[in-house]
Amino acid sequence: MSGKRTDTDDSTEPRTDDISEPEGSEARRAVRTDGGSDTRSDGGIVPQDDQAPTWSERKQRTQGLSRLTYEYFERSRREDEDLRRASDYVERDVLAFPTWPHEMIRNLAITSFFIGAMFFLAAAVPPHLPGPANANSTPAVILPDWYLYWSFGLLKLTPLNPELALLGGEKLVSDRVYGVVANLVVVSIIAMVPFLNKGAARRPVEEPGWAALGVGGVVFAFTIAALAVKNLIAATFPIGNHELFDVTFLLPLVAAFLAYAVLKTMREGYMFELNRRYFRLRPPK
Amino acid sequence: MSLERKDDYDHGAWMESKDLSPIEEVYLTALIWLDRRLRIVDYLELLEDMYYKTNLQMPKSHTEQYNLDNKFWYWYPLYALGSFSTIAYVVAAISGALLGFYYAPSTQTVGGETLRTVAYSNVLFIMGDLNFGLFLRSLHRWSAQVMTAAVFLHMLRVYFTGAYKEPRELNWIIGIVLISLTMVFGYTGYLLPWSQLSYWAGQIGVEMALSIPLIGEWVAQLVFGGFTLGEATLQRMYILHVFLLPFVVTGLIAVHIGIVWMQGIAEPH
């Protein structure tokens, strides 16, 4: 690219076809408006005047933000190209698995099967409609749908809400606020994961810590859901509310520890192969 | 000097000099005739461009590139979870639109009975009297359940295969917004039959909204239409469920899938 060229270069550069032109061409030049050479004999097709700025030159001359945008895009395009040149990424010499018909038929089959499964479920297990809303009688069991149990369970963290001695045993935030804030905290922790864990590692064995965190989180989602339905649990299993509360927090820790131990053990035998295959191709920074 | 336009591109003379077969001559004449009127070359150029774009060679997949001998085939079904949730969303949208023909979000009582609201009796009608109504409601409910389950499992798959990493942070966050909106979708739908469970789930919702610091009362007013449940609550849930959320969620799903399309699927190495 001619990124380094300036405006003055454009205007002062002597034109090469001027030099080679014979002396008697002044009169012809006066009526020539296109500026191109008309020595061609094949019907007067003339190229565009090379003094006219091209679109990229016009863009280069702009100022301010558009200029910066242009310069950045040029740089990134250049970077792309350099990376592509430096890469040893191999393209195959045959076309891939064809989209039509193979891939589309496969997708159609999977989609039909999936929709069919939903129709079957819907026909086999029809929904139950409870009695009409009655503001005067509170039902024994109040529950949202299953996917909100974890959130519902987080509302019941009352025993974890610290009582400050400074405030004379008062709580800094009410239990209800505490439950709502717990929801926000969980969601924002999940949202921050990609900003905390970077790098090329993909498999759980490569990062046992993060995999263990994930296992702990999944188990916690189940135990906190069990805490949300603690009266149902207490009716079914011989476990008191205090024990259930302890299990809610202990079980995820145990699961995370187990996952960590297992993955760390696997890693010993596993990373050799992985290193040999993978880091040889993409050396770690 | 005549005023007649000169033929700069004397295609006739050019054709004569070519010594063409009759078929070629007819073809060229038709082509030139059309091209002088419609500028087909421009479109041909577009077609040519498309041809070369669609016939680009596929790069190797990661399993091929890193010579993994397809050892990880058992991961691949999990890669369908995202598209399963999209399919379930489409099924829920269609069955929901059909259900919407027979439902009105009103807590007015019908037939003199104190508890029999319009919303509740509409659901009873759908389930009891409407042809295929029970199946329709069942399908709507099941597709919603399946969508939620698939979305949760999809998130786990993305976490454990590290697919959220560096260039894909934005899509992870959009995914979190989408999973939250899916749950809001489910919650607002849960309230619509105005049954006993709906009512008390709504009660918990109002209490949760009220316990948000500083803006709690404002949120309760906005989302639930007051501090106690009633006609306003049901109507707001209805509008959220059938008007607001469909637009927002469909748009976000499009962006989510568009980004996957642009960035490619992160396979485990």
PDB file of C-alpha atoms in Angstrom, chain A residues 120-226:
ATOM      1  CA  PHE A 120     -44.044 -36.813  21.937  1.00  0.00           C
ATOM      2  CA  LEU A 121     -43.332 -35.292  25.356  1.00  0.00           C
ATOM      3  CA  ALA A 122     -46.187 -32.829  24.918  1.00  0.00           C
ATOM      4  CA  ALA A 123     -48.615 -35.584  23.982  1.00  0.00           C
ATOM      5  CA  ALA A 124     -47.440 -37.985  26.668  1.00  0.00           C
ATOM      6  CA  VAL A 125     -47.127 -35.600  29.614  1.00  0.00           C
ATOM      7  CA  PRO A 126     -49.823 -32.901  29.465  1.00  0.00           C
ATOM      8  CA  PRO A 127     -49.527 -30.009  31.927  1.00  0.00           C
ATOM      9  CA  HIS A 128     -51.425 -29.817  35.166  1.00  0.00           C
ATOM     10  CA  LEU A 129     -53.449 -26.697  35.925  1.00  0.00           C
ATOM     11  CA  PRO A 130     -53.698 -25.838  39.636  1.00  0.00           C
ATOM     12  CA  GLY A 131     -56.751 -24.154  41.108  1.00  0.00           C
ATOM     13  CA  PRO A 132     -57.548 -20.515  40.360  1.00  0.00           C
ATOM     14  CA  ALA A 133     -55.662 -17.685  42.039  1.00  0.00           C
ATOM     15  CA  ASN A 134     -56.886 -17.015  45.541  1.00  0.00           C
ATOM     16  CA  ALA A 135     -55.309 -14.169  47.464  1.00  0.00           C
ATOM     17  CA  ASN A 136     -56.915 -15.357  50.705  1.00  0.00           C
ATOM     18  CA  SER A 137     -55.402 -18.837  50.950  1.00  0.00           C
ATOM     19  CA  THR A 138     -51.653 -19.267  50.892  1.00  0.00           C
ATOM     20  CA  PRO A 139     -50.777 -22.699  49.479  1.00  0.00           C
ATOM     21  CA  ALA A 140     -48.471 -24.986  51.447  1.00  0.00           C
ATOM     22  CA  VAL A 141     -45.886 -25.040  48.679  1.00  0.00           C
ATOM     23  CA  ILE A 142     -45.024 -21.870  46.765  1.00  0.00           C
ATOM     24  CA  LEU A 143     -42.573 -22.556  43.983  1.00  0.00           C
ATOM     25  CA  PRO A 144     -41.492 -21.056  40.695  1.00  0.00           C
ATOM     26  CA  ASP A 145     -40.571 -23.308  37.776  1.00  0.00           C
ATOM     27  CA  TRP A 146     -37.567 -25.588  38.322  1.00  0.00           C
ATOM     28  CA  TYR A 147     -35.113 -23.306  36.486  1.00  0.00           C
ATOM     29  CA  LEU A 148     -35.613 -20.565  39.073  1.00  0.00           C
ATOM     30  CA  TYR A 149     -35.046 -22.818  42.109  1.00  0.00           C
ATOM     31  CA  TRP A 150     -31.391 -21.697  42.377  1.00  0.00           C
ATOM     32  CA  SER A 151     -32.458 -18.059  42.468  1.00  0.00           C
ATOM     33  CA  PHE A 152     -35.221 -18.891  44.937  1.00  0.00           C
ATOM     34  CA  GLY A 153     -32.684 -20.725  47.087  1.00  0.00           C
ATOM     35  CA  LEU A 154     -30.368 -17.712  47.118  1.00  0.00           C
ATOM     36  CA  LEU A 155     -33.202 -15.751  48.743  1.00  0.00           C
ATOM     37  CA  LYS A 156     -32.980 -18.111  51.722  1.00  0.00           C
ATOM     38  CA  LEU A 157     -29.416 -17.319  52.746  1.00  0.00           C
ATOM     39  CA  THR A 158     -30.605 -15.568  55.907  1.00  0.00           C
ATOM     40  CA  PRO A 159     -28.189 -17.430  58.256  1.00  0.00           C
ATOM     41  CA  LEU A 160     -25.228 -16.164  56.229  1.00  0.00           C
ATOM     42  CA  ASN A 161     -26.199 -12.518  56.559  1.00  0.00           C
ATOM     43  CA  PRO A 162     -23.655 -11.163  59.037  1.00  0.00           C
ATOM     44  CA  GLU A 163     -24.852  -9.432  62.180  1.00  0.00           C
ATOM     45  CA  LEU A 164     -22.539  -6.630  63.089  1.00  0.00           C
ATOM     46  CA  ALA A 165     -21.545  -6.280  66.722  1.00  0.00           C
ATOM     47  CA  LEU A 166     -20.925  -2.608  66.024  1.00  0.00           C
ATOM     48  CA  LEU A 167     -24.603  -2.106  65.266  1.00  0.00           C
ATOM     49  CA  GLY A 168     -25.595  -4.044  68.388  1.00  0.00           C
ATOM     50  CA  GLY A 169     -26.468  -7.251  66.557  1.00  0.00           C
ATOM     51  CA  GLU A 170     -28.338  -5.380  63.841  1.00  0.00           C
ATOM     52  CA  LYS A 171     -27.927  -6.518  60.282  1.00  0.00           C
ATOM     53  CA  LEU A 172     -26.418  -4.091  57.823  1.00  0.00           C
ATOM     54  CA  VAL A 173     -28.786  -5.128  55.054  1.00  0.00           C
ATOM     55  CA  SER A 174     -32.139  -6.786  55.505  1.00  0.00           C
ATOM     56  CA  ASP A 175     -32.377 -10.479  54.660  1.00  0.00           C
ATOM     57  CA  ARG A 176     -34.496  -9.819  51.595  1.00  0.00           C
ATOM     58  CA  VAL A 177     -32.006  -7.333  50.166  1.00  0.00           C
ATOM     59  CA  TYR A 178     -29.251  -9.810  50.949  1.00  0.00           C
ATOM     60  CA  GLY A 179     -30.995 -12.508  48.900  1.00  0.00           C
ATOM     61  CA  VAL A 180     -31.501 -10.249  45.888  1.00  0.00           C
ATOM     62  CA  VAL A 181     -27.887  -9.054  46.049  1.00  0.00           C
ATOM     63  CA  ALA A 182     -26.708 -12.702  46.201  1.00  0.00           C
ATOM     64  CA  ASN A 183     -28.439 -13.277  42.849  1.00  0.00           C
ATOM     65  CA  LEU A 184     -26.675 -10.297  41.313  1.00  0.00           C
ATOM     66  CA  VAL A 185     -23.320 -11.441  42.704  1.00  0.00           C
ATOM     67  CA  VAL A 186     -23.663 -14.926  41.234  1.00  0.00           C
ATOM     68  CA  VAL A 187     -24.620 -13.597  37.802  1.00  0.00           C
ATOM     69  CA  SER A 188     -21.805 -11.035  37.740  1.00  0.00           C
ATOM     70  CA  ILE A 189     -19.217 -13.644  38.764  1.00  0.00           C
ATOM     71  CA  ILE A 190     -20.321 -15.775  35.815  1.00  0.00           C
ATOM     72  CA  ALA A 191     -20.159 -12.725  33.542  1.00  0.00           C
ATOM     73  CA  MET A 192     -16.568 -11.992  34.566  1.00  0.00           C
ATOM     74  CA  VAL A 193     -15.214 -15.468  33.788  1.00  0.00           C
ATOM     75  CA  PRO A 194     -13.842 -14.715  30.296  1.00  0.00           C
ATOM     76  CA  PHE A 195     -12.022 -11.646  31.585  1.00  0.00           C
ATOM     77  CA  LEU A 196     -10.310 -13.635  34.338  1.00  0.00           C
ATOM     78  CA  ASN A 197      -9.471 -16.806  32.443  1.00  0.00           C
ATOM     79  CA  LYS A 198      -7.600 -16.194  29.221  1.00  0.00           C
ATOM     80  CA  GLY A 199      -5.242 -18.219  27.113  1.00  0.00           C
ATOM     81  CA  ALA A 200      -5.395 -21.029  24.592  1.00  0.00           C
ATOM     82  CA  ALA A 201      -6.235 -23.882  26.973  1.00  0.00           C
ATOM     83  CA  ARG A 202      -9.551 -25.505  26.115  1.00  0.00           C
ATOM     84  CA  ARG A 203      -9.833 -28.813  27.899  1.00  0.00           C
ATOM     85  CA  PRO A 204     -10.692 -29.224  31.573  1.00  0.00           C
ATOM     86  CA  VAL A 205      -7.450 -31.196  32.145  1.00  0.00           C
ATOM     87  CA  GLU A 206      -5.417 -28.224  31.022  1.00  0.00           C
ATOM     88  CA  GLU A 207      -6.884 -26.007  33.738  1.00  0.00           C
ATOM     89  CA  PRO A 208      -7.995 -28.195  36.658  1.00  0.00           C
ATOM     90  CA  GLY A 209      -8.704 -25.160  38.840  1.00  0.00           C
ATOM     91  CA  TRP A 210     -11.230 -23.626  36.486  1.00  0.00           C
ATOM     92  CA  ALA A 211     -12.819 -26.990  35.767  1.00  0.00           C
ATOM     93  CA  ALA A 212     -13.126 -27.623  39.512  1.00  0.00           C
ATOM     94  CA  LEU A 213     -14.738 -24.204  39.928  1.00  0.00           C
ATOM     95  CA  GLY A 214     -17.235 -25.131  37.232  1.00  0.00           C
ATOM     96  CA  VAL A 215     -18.040 -28.493  38.842  1.00  0.00           C
ATOM     97  CA  GLY A 216     -18.454 -26.791  42.214  1.00  0.00           C
ATOM     98  CA  GLY A 217     -20.754 -24.225  40.638  1.00  0.00           C
ATOM     99  CA  VAL A 218     -22.937 -26.864  38.996  1.00  0.00           C
ATOM    100  CA  VAL A 219     -23.225 -28.847  42.234  1.00  0.00           C
ATOM    101  CA  PHE A 220     -23.994 -25.630  44.114  1.00  0.00           C
ATOM    102  CA  ALA A 221     -26.784 -24.856  41.636  1.00  0.00           C
ATOM    103  CA  PHE A 222     -28.353 -28.206  42.554  1.00  0.00           C
ATOM    104  CA  THR A 223     -27.823 -27.971  46.312  1.00  0.00           C
ATOM    105  CA  ILE A 224     -29.117 -24.397  46.497  1.00  0.00           C
ATOM    106  CA  ALA A 225     -32.139 -25.576  44.499  1.00  0.00           C
ATOM    107  CA  ALA A 226     -32.621 -28.318  47.084  1.00  0.00           C
TER     108      ALA A 226
END
